[in-house]
Coordinates of C-alpha atoms in Angstrom, one line a residue:
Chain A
X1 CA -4.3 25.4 -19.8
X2 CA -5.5 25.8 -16.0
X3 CA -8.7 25.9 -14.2
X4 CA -9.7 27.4 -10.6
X5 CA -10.9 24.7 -8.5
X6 CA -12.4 25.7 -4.7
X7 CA -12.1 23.6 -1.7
X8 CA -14.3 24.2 1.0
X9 CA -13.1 22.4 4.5
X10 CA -15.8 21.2 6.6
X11 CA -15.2 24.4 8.8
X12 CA -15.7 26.8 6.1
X13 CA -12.0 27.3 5.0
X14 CA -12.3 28.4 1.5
X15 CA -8.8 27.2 -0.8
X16 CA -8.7 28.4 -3.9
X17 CA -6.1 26.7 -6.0
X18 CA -5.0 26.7 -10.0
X19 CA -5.5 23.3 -11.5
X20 CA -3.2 22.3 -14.7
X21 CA -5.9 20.4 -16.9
X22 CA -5.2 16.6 -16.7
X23 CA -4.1 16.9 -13.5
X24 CA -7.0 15.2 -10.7
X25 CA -8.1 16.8 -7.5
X26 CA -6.4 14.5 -5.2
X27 CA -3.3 15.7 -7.1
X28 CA -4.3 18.7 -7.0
X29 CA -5.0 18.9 -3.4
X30 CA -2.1 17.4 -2.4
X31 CA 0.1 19.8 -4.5
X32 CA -1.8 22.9 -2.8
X33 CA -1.4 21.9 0.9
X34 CA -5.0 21.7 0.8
X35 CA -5.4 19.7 3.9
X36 CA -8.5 16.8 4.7
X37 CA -7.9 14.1 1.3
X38 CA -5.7 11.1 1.9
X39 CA -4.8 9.4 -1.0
X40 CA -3.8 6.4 0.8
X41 CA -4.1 4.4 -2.5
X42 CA -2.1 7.1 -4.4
X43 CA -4.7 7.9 -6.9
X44 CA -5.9 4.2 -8.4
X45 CA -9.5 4.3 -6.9
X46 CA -8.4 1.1 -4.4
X47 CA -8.9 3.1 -0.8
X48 CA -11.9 5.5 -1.0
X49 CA -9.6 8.1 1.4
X50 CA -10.3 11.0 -1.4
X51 CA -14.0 11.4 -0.6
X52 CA -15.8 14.9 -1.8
X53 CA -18.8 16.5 -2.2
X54 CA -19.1 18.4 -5.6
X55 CA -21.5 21.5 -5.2
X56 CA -25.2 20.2 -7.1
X57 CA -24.7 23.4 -9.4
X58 CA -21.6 20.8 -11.3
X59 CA -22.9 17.2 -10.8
X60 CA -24.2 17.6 -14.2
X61 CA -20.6 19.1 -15.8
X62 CA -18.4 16.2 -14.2
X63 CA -18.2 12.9 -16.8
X64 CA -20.1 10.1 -15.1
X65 CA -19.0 8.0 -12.2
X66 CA -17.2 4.4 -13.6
X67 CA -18.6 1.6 -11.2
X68 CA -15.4 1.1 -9.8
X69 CA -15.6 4.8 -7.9
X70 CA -19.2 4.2 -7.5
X71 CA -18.0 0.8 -5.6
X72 CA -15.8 2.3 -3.2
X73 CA -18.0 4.9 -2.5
X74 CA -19.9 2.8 -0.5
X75 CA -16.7 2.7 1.9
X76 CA -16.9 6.4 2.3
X77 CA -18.2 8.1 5.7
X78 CA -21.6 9.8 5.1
X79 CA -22.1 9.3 1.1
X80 CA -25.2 10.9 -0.4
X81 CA -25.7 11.7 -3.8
X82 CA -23.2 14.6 -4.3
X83 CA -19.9 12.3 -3.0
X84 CA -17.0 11.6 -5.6
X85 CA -13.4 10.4 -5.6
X86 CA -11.3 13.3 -5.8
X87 CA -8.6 11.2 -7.6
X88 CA -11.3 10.3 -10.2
X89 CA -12.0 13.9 -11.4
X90 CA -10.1 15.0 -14.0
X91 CA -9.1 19.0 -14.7
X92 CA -10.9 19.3 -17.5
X93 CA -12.2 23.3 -19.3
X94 CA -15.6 23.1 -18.5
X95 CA -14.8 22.1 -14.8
X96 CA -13.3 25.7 -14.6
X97 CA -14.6 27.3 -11.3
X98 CA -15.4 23.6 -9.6
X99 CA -16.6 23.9 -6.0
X100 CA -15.9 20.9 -3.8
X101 CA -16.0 20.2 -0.3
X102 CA -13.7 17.9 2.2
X103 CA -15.5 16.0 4.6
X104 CA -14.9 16.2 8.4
X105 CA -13.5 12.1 8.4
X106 CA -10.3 12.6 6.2
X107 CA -9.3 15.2 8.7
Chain B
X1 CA 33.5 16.5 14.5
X2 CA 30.6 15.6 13.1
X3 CA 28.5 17.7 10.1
X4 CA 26.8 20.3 11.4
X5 CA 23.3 19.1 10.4
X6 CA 20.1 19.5 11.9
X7 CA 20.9 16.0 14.4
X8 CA 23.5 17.7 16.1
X9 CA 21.2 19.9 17.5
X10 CA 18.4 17.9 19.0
X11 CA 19.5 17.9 22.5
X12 CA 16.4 17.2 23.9
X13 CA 16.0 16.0 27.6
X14 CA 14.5 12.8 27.7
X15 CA 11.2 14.3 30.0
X16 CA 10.7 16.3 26.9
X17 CA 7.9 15.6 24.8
X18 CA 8.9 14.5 21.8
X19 CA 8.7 11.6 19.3
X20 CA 11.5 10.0 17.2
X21 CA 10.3 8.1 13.9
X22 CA 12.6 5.4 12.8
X23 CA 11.5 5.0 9.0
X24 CA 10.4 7.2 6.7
X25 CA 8.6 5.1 4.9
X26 CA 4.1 5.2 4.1
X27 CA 3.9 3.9 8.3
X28 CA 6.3 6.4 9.4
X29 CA 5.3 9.4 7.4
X30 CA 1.4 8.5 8.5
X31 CA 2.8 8.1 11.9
X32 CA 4.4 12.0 12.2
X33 CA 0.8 13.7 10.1
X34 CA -1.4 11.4 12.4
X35 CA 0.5 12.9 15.6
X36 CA 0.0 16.4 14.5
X37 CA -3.6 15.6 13.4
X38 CA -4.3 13.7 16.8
X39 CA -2.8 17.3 18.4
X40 CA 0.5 16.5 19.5
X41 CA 2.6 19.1 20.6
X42 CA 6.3 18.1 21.0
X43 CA 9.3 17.8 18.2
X44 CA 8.2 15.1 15.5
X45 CA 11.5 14.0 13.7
X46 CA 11.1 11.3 11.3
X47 CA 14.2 9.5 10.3
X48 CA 14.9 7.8 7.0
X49 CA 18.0 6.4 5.6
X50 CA 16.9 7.0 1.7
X51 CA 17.8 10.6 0.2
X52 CA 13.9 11.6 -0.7
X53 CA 10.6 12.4 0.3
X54 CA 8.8 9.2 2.4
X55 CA 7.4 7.7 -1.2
X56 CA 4.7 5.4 -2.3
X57 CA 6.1 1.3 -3.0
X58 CA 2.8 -0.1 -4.6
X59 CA 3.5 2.2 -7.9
X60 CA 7.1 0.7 -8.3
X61 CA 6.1 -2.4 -9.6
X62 CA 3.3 -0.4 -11.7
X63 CA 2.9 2.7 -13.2
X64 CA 5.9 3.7 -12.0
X65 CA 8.1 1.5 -13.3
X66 CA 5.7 1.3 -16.6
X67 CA 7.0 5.0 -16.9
X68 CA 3.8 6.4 -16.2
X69 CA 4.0 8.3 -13.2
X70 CA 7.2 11.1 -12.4
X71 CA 8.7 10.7 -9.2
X72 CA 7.1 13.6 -7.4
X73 CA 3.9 12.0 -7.9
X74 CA 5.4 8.6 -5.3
X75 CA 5.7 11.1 -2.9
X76 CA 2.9 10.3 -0.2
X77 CA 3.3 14.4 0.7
X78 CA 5.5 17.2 -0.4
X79 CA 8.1 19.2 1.5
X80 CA 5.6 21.9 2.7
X81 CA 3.4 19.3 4.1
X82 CA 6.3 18.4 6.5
X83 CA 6.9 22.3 7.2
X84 CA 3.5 23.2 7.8
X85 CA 3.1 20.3 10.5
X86 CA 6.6 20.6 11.9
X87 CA 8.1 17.5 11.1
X88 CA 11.3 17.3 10.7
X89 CA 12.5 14.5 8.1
X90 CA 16.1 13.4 7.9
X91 CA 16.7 12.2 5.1
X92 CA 20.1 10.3 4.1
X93 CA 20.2 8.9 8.3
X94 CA 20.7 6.2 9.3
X95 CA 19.9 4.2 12.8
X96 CA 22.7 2.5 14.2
X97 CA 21.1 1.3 18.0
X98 CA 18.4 2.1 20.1
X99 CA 19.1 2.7 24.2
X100 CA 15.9 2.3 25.6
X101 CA 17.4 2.5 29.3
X102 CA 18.8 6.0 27.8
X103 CA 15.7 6.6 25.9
X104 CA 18.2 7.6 23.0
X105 CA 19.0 6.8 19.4
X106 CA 22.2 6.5 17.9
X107 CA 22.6 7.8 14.2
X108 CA 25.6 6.5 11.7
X109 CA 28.1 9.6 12.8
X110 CA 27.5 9.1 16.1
X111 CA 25.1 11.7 16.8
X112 CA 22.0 11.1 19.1
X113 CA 18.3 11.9 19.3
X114 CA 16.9 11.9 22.6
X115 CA 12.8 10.4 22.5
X116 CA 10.6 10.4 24.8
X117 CA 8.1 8.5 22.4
X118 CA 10.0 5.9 19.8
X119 CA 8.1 4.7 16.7
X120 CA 9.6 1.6 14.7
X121 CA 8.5 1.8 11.2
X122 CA 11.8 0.2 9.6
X123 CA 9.9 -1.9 7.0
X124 CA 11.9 -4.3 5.5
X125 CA 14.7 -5.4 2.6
X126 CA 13.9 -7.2 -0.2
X127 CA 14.7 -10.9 0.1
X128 CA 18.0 -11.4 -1.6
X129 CA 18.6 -14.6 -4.1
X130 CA 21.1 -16.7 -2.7
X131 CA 22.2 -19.2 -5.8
X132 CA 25.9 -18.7 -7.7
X133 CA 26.2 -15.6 -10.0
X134 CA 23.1 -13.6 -7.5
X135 CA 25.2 -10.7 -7.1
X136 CA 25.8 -10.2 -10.6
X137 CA 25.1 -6.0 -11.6
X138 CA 22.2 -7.0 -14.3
X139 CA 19.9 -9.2 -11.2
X140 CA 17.7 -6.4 -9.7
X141 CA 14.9 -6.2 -6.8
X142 CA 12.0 -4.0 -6.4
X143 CA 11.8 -2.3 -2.9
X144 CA 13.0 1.3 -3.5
X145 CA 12.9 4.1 -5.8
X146 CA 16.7 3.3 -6.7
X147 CA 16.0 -0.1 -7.7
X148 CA 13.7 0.6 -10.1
X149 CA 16.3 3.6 -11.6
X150 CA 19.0 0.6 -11.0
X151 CA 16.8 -1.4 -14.2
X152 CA 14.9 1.2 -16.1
X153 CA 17.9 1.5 -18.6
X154 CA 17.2 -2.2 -19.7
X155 CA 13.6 -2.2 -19.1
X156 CA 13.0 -1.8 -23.2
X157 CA 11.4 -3.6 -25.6
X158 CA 12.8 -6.5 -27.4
X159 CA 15.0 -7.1 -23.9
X160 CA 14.5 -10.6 -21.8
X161 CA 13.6 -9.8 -18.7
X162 CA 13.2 -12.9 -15.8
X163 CA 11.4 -12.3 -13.0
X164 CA 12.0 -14.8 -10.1
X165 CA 9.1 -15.0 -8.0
X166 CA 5.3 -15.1 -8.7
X167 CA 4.1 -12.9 -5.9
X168 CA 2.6 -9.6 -6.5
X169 CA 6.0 -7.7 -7.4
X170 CA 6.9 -10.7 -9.5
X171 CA 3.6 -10.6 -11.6
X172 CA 3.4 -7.0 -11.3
X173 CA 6.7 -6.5 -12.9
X174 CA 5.8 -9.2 -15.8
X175 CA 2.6 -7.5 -16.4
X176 CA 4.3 -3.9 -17.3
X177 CA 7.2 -5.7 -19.0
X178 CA 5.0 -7.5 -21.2
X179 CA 3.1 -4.7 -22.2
X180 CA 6.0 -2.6 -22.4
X181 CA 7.1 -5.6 -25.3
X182 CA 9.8 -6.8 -23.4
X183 CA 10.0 -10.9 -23.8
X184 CA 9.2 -11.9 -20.1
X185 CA 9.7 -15.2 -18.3
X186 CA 8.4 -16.1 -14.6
X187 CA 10.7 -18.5 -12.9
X188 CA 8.3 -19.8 -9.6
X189 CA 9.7 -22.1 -7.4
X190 CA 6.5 -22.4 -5.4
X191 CA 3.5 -25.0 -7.4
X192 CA 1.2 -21.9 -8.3
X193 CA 2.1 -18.4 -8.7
X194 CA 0.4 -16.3 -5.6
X195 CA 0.8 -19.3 -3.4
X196 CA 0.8 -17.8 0.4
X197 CA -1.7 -15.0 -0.7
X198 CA -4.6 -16.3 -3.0
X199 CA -6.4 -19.9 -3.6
X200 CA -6.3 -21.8 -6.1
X201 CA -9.0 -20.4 -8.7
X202 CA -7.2 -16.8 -8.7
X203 CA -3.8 -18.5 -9.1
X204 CA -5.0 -20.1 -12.0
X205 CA -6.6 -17.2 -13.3
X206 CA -3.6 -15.3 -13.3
X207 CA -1.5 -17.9 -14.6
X208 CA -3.7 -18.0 -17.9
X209 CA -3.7 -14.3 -17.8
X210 CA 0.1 -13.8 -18.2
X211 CA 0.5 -16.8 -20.4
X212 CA -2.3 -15.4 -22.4
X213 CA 0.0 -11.9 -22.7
X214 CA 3.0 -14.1 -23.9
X215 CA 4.9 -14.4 -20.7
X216 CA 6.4 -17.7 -20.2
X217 CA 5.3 -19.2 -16.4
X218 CA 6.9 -22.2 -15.1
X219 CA 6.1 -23.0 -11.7
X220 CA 8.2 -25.9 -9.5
X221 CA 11.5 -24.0 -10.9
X222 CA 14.1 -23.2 -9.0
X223 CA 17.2 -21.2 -9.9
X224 CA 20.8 -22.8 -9.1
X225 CA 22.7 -20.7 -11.0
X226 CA 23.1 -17.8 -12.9
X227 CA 26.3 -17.7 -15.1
X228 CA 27.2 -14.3 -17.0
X229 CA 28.0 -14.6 -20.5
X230 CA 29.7 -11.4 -22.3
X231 CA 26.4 -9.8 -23.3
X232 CA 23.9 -11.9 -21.2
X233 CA 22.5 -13.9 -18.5
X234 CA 22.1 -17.7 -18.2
X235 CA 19.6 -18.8 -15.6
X236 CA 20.1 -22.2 -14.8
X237 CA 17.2 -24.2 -13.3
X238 CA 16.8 -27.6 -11.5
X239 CA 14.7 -28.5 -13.8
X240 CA 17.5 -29.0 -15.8
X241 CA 16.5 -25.9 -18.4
X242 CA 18.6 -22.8 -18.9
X243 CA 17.0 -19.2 -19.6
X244 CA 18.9 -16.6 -21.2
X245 CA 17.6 -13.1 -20.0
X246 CA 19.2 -9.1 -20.3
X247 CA 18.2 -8.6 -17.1
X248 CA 16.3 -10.2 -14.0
X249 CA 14.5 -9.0 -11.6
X250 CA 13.6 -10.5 -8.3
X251 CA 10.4 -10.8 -6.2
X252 CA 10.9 -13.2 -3.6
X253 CA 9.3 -11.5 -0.8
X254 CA 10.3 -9.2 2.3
X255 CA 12.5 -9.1 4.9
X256 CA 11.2 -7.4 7.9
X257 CA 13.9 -5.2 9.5
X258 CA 13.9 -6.4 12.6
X259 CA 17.6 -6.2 14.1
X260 CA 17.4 -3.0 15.9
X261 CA 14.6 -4.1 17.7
X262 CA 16.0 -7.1 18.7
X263 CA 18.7 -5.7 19.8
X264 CA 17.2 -3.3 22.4
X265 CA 15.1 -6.2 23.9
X266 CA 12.3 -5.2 22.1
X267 CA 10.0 -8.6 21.5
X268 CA 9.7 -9.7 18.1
X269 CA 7.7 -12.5 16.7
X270 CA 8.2 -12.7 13.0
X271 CA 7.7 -9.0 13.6
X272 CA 8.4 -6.4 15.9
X273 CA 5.1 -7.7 18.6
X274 CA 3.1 -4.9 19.3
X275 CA -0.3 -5.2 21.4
X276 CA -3.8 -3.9 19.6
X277 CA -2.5 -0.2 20.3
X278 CA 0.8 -0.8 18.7
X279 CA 2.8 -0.8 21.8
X280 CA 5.9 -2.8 21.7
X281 CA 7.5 -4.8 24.6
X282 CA 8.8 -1.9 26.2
X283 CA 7.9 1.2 27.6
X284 CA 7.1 4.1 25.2
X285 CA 8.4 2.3 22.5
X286 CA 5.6 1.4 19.4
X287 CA 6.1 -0.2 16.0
X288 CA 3.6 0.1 12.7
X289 CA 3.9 -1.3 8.9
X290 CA 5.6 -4.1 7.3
X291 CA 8.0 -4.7 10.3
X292 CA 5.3 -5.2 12.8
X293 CA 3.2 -8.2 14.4
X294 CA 0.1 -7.2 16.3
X295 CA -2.9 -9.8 17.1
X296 CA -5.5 -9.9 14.8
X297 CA -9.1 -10.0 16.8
X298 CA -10.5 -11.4 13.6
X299 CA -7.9 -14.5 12.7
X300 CA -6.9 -14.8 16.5
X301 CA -3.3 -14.8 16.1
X302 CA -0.3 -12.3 14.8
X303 CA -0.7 -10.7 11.7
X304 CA 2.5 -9.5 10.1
X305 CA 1.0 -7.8 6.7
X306 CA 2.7 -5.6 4.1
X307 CA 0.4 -3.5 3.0
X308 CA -0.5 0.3 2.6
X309 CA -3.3 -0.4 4.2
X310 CA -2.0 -1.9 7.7
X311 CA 1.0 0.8 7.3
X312 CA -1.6 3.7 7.8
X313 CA -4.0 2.2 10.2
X314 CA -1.2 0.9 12.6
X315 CA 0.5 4.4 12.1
X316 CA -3.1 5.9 13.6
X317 CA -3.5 3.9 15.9
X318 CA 0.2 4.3 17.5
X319 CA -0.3 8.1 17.2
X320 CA -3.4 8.2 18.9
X321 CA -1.5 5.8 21.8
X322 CA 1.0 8.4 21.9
X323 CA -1.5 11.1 22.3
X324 CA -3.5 8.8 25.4
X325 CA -6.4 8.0 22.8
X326 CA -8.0 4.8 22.8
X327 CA -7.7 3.8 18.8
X328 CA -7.3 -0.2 18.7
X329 CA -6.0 -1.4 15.5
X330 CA -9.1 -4.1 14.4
X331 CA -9.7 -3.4 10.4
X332 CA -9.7 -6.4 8.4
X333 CA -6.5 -6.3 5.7
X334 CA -7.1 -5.5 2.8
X335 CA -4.7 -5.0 -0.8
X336 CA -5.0 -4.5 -4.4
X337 CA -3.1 -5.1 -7.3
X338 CA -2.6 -3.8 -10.7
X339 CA -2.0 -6.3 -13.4
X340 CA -2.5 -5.6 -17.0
X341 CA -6.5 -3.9 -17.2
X342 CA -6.8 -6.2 -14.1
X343 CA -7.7 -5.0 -10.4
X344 CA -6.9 -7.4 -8.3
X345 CA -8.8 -6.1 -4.5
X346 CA -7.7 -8.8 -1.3
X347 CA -10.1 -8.2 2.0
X348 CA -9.3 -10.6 4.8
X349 CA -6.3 -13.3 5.0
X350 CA -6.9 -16.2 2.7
X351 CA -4.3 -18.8 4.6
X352 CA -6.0 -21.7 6.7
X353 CA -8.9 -22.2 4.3
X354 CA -10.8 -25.2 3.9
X355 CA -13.9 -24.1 1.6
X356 CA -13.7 -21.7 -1.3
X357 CA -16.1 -20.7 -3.7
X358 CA -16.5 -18.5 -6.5
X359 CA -19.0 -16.2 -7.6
X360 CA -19.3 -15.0 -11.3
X361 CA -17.2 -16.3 -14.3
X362 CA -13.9 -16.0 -14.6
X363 CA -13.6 -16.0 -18.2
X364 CA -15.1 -12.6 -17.9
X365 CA -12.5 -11.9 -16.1
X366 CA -14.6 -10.4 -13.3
X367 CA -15.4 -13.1 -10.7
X368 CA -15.1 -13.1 -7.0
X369 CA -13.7 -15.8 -4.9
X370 CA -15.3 -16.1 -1.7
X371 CA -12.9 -18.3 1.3
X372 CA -14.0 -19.7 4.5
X373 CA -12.6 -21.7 7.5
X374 CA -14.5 -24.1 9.1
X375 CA -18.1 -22.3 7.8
X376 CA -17.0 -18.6 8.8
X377 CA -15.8 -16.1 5.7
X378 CA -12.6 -15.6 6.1
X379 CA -11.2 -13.5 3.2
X380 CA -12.3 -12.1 -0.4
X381 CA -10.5 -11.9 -3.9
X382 CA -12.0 -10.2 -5.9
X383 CA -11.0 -9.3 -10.0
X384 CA -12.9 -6.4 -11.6
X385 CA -15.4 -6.7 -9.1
X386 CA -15.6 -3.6 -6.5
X387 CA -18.6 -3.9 -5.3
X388 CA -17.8 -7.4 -3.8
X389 CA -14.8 -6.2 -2.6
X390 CA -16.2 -3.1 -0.9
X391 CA -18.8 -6.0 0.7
X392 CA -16.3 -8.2 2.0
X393 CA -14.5 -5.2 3.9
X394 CA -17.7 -4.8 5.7
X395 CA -18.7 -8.2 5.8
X396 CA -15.2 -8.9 7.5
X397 CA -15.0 -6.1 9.7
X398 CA -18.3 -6.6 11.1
X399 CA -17.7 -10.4 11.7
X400 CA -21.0 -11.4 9.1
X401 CA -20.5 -14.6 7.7
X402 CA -23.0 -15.1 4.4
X403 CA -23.3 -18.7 3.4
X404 CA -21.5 -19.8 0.8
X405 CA -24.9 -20.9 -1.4
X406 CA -25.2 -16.6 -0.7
X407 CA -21.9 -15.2 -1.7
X408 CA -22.5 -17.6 -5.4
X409 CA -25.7 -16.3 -6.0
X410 CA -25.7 -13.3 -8.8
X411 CA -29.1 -12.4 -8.5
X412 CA -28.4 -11.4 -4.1
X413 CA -26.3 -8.1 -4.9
X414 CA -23.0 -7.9 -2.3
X415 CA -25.0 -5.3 -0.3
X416 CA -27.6 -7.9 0.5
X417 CA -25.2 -10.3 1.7
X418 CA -25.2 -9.0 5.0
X419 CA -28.6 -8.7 5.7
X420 CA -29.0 -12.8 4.9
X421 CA -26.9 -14.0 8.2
X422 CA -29.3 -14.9 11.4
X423 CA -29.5 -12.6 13.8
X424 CA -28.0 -9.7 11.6
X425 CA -29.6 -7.0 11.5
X426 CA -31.3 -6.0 7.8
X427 CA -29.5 -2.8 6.2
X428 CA -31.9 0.2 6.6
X429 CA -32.5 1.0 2.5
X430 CA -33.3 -2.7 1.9
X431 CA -35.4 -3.6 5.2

């Protein structure tokens, strides 16, 4: 099972890549040359180098941030009240069609 | 004649502008993206002497070795990564000299790569044991991908597996194996396991931890010998105690590799020195990761870390040099560790502490401890608590010093911390 996930690069660049369910976005990201997401920590929420912004039309879809994510947040540039860890979202069905969007600083 | 590979090639004149990698390790792969990314134009090839992709270390002694991770997923970037920005990795190659009067590198097979800009990211080797019966097929380390394939066929359950060592690979290693229901000992020579990197409450902490998972810890124990019997190990100790194990593996810190350096003239202080933009000694030439020593603003002296963390910034910052940018390497260290449903997260550099105080419980096993020199914050461990962590990163990188009577208080959230020294000035959402 798959899902279409869209990155949007803070220039506009539209990616739109095929997600295998289980499979998180920094994962994801980095297996589709889509450019702007670290991963310095290699996925275990330790770094904060996987920032994105989900499109408000999902917030509600995505399973609740643990307080560990919501932690490192706080090191992220520019957080406001759309920001995840990439690494922390899981391909999941109802995530199918997901719109999220690299910030400039990972670049 | 040599192989025709891609090295016999790179013919490059000297004035060209090009930059040579020595180490394809997390510094050296950051270093080649952060050149593209900081818009350098000129050949990027990054040498490495192991046959894969530049990997991830931190998930060897985790989730890798707990068999939870494939290999792909170590790799920091795949192959089209390296296409798309034009670097070009050799893989398999190894350095045999450095002529900085030539500007050139010399590759095992005697071929050359002329630089024009040289990066040292050579890492280091894991600390061998050096005690009778050391070299013995079934005693392993944890540095590279191959040592962990060197032990996985024994790394089942019902085996005994000793770890030497009681750093992070050591307790690391214990942690999976334990879990993985392998019967585990910890042979420390050191008083306390985590000795040069945490104080004395985490020690303790996760001393009880592992004991608590069944692993048997003995600090003050040093191996003298290990003798093979036909189907096992004996592990003799000066204790005067023998430990029969299936296999051992051995965590007894890292060797930086320092010997080319030193033998192009290139100053080294228990690291290859660098200056705050990762410039070495010589001209052109720059070093980044676990082989280098730069000077710490913050603890006013050389750092030499091995960390993820200092392996990408230095790698920025030397890229940026290379492209005439101003990026000075200041962030305060920081680290984490895995250990059974344990995150361990490090900010600052505990040694040289005289006061150290800890804030929560740690029976909860969520506590912070907070250390200072001579009244200024110095470094943060912090166990299932994040949001202290994520505090002490600013705290330290800012130079803001909360009191310790602060940092114990539960009802001041980490956020506030700041906002509590003199002259600060108060965060926005809470002034």
């Amino acid at each position: 099972m798959t899902i279409k996930v869209t990155y949007i690069e803070h220039d506009g660049t539209e990616r739109e890549v095929i997600v295998e369910e289980g499979v998180n976005l920094m994962d994801a990201a980095l297996d589709n040359m889509v450019p702007g997401i670290d991963g310095d920590c290699g996925g275990v929420c330790a770094c904060a180098t996987c920032h994105v912004r989900v499109d408000p039309d999902w917030a509600d879809k995505l399973p609740a941030m643990e307080d560990t994510e919501n932690a490192m947040l706080e090191l992220a540039d520019a957080r406001d009240d759309r920001s995840r860890l990439a690494c922390q979202i899981i391909a999941a069905p109802e995530l199918d069609g997901l719109v999220v969007h690299t910030p400039e600083g990972q670049h | 004649m040599p192989e025709p590979t891609a090295v016999s090639t790179m013919t490059d004149a000297p004035t060209n502008n090009n930059a040579v990698i020595i180490g394809a390790g997390q510094a050296g792969a950051q270093a080649a993206f952060s050149l593209r990314q900081q818009g350098f134009k000129g050949r990027v090839v990054l040498v490495g002497d192991e046959p894969t992709l530049p990997y991830q270390r931190p998930p060897l002694s985790k989730a890798y070795l707990a068999g939870e991770l494939p290999e792909a997923r170590l790799y920091i970037k795949p192959q089209g990564f390296y296409d798309k920005a034009d670097i070009e990795l050799l893989t398999s190659a190894r350095v045999e000299g450095i002529d900085p009067g030539a500007r050139q590198v010399r590759l095992a097979g005697g071929d050359t790569l002329a630089y024009r800009h040289l990066v040292l990211a050579t890492g280091g080797r894991a600390r061998r044991l050096n005690c009778p019966g050391a070299d013995d097929p079934r005693v392993h380390y944890l540095r590279t991908l191959e040592d962990v394939r060197g032990l996985q066929a024994d790394f089942v359950a019902g085996k005994r597996l000793v770890v030497i060592g009681g750093g992070y690979v050591g307790l690391e290693t214990a942690a999976v194996a334990a879990r993985h229901g392998l019967q585990v000992t910890v042979l420390v020579a050191r008083p306390t396991v985590l000795n040069r990197v945490c104080g004395p409450e985490v020690s303790r902490f996760f001393t009880q931890v592992h004991r608590d998972a069944g692993v048997a810890l003995c600090c003050d124990t040093a191996i003298t010998a290990i003798r093979a019997e036909s189907q096992y190990l004996v592990i003799d100790t000066n204790n005067g105690y023998s430990v029969q194990a299936d296999l051992l593996v051995v965590g007894i810190g890292l060797e930086p590799n320092l010997e080319l350096a030193e033998a192009a003239g290139v100053s080294c202080d228990n690291g290859i020195a660098t200056d705050e933009n990762g410039r070495c000694s010589l001209p052109d030439i720059y070093a980044a990761g676990d082989c280098a020593s730069h000077p710490s603003a913050i603890y006013a002296r050389r750092l030499r870390l091995e960390s993820v963390q200092n392996a990408v910034e230095q790698a920025k910052t030397v890229a940026a040099s290379i492209c005439g940018k101003h990026r000075p390497y200041t962030q305060a260290p920081w680290f984490w560790s895995d250990q059974f449903d344990l995150k361990l997260q490090s900010a600052g550099v505990v040694s040289g502490f005289d006061q150290s105080v800890v804030r929560g419980d740690p029976e909860t096993r969520s506590f912070a401890v907070f250390y200072y020199r001579a009244g200024v914050l110095i470094a943060v461990d912090a166990i299932n608590r994040p949001t202290e962590f994520v505090a002490a990163r600013k705290l330290l990188d800012q130079g803001l010093s909360p009191s310790s009577e602060v940092v114990c208080n539960e009802a001041i959230p980490p956020a506030d911390f700041a906002a509590t020294v003199t002259g600060a000035k108060p965060v926005a959402s809470h002034g």
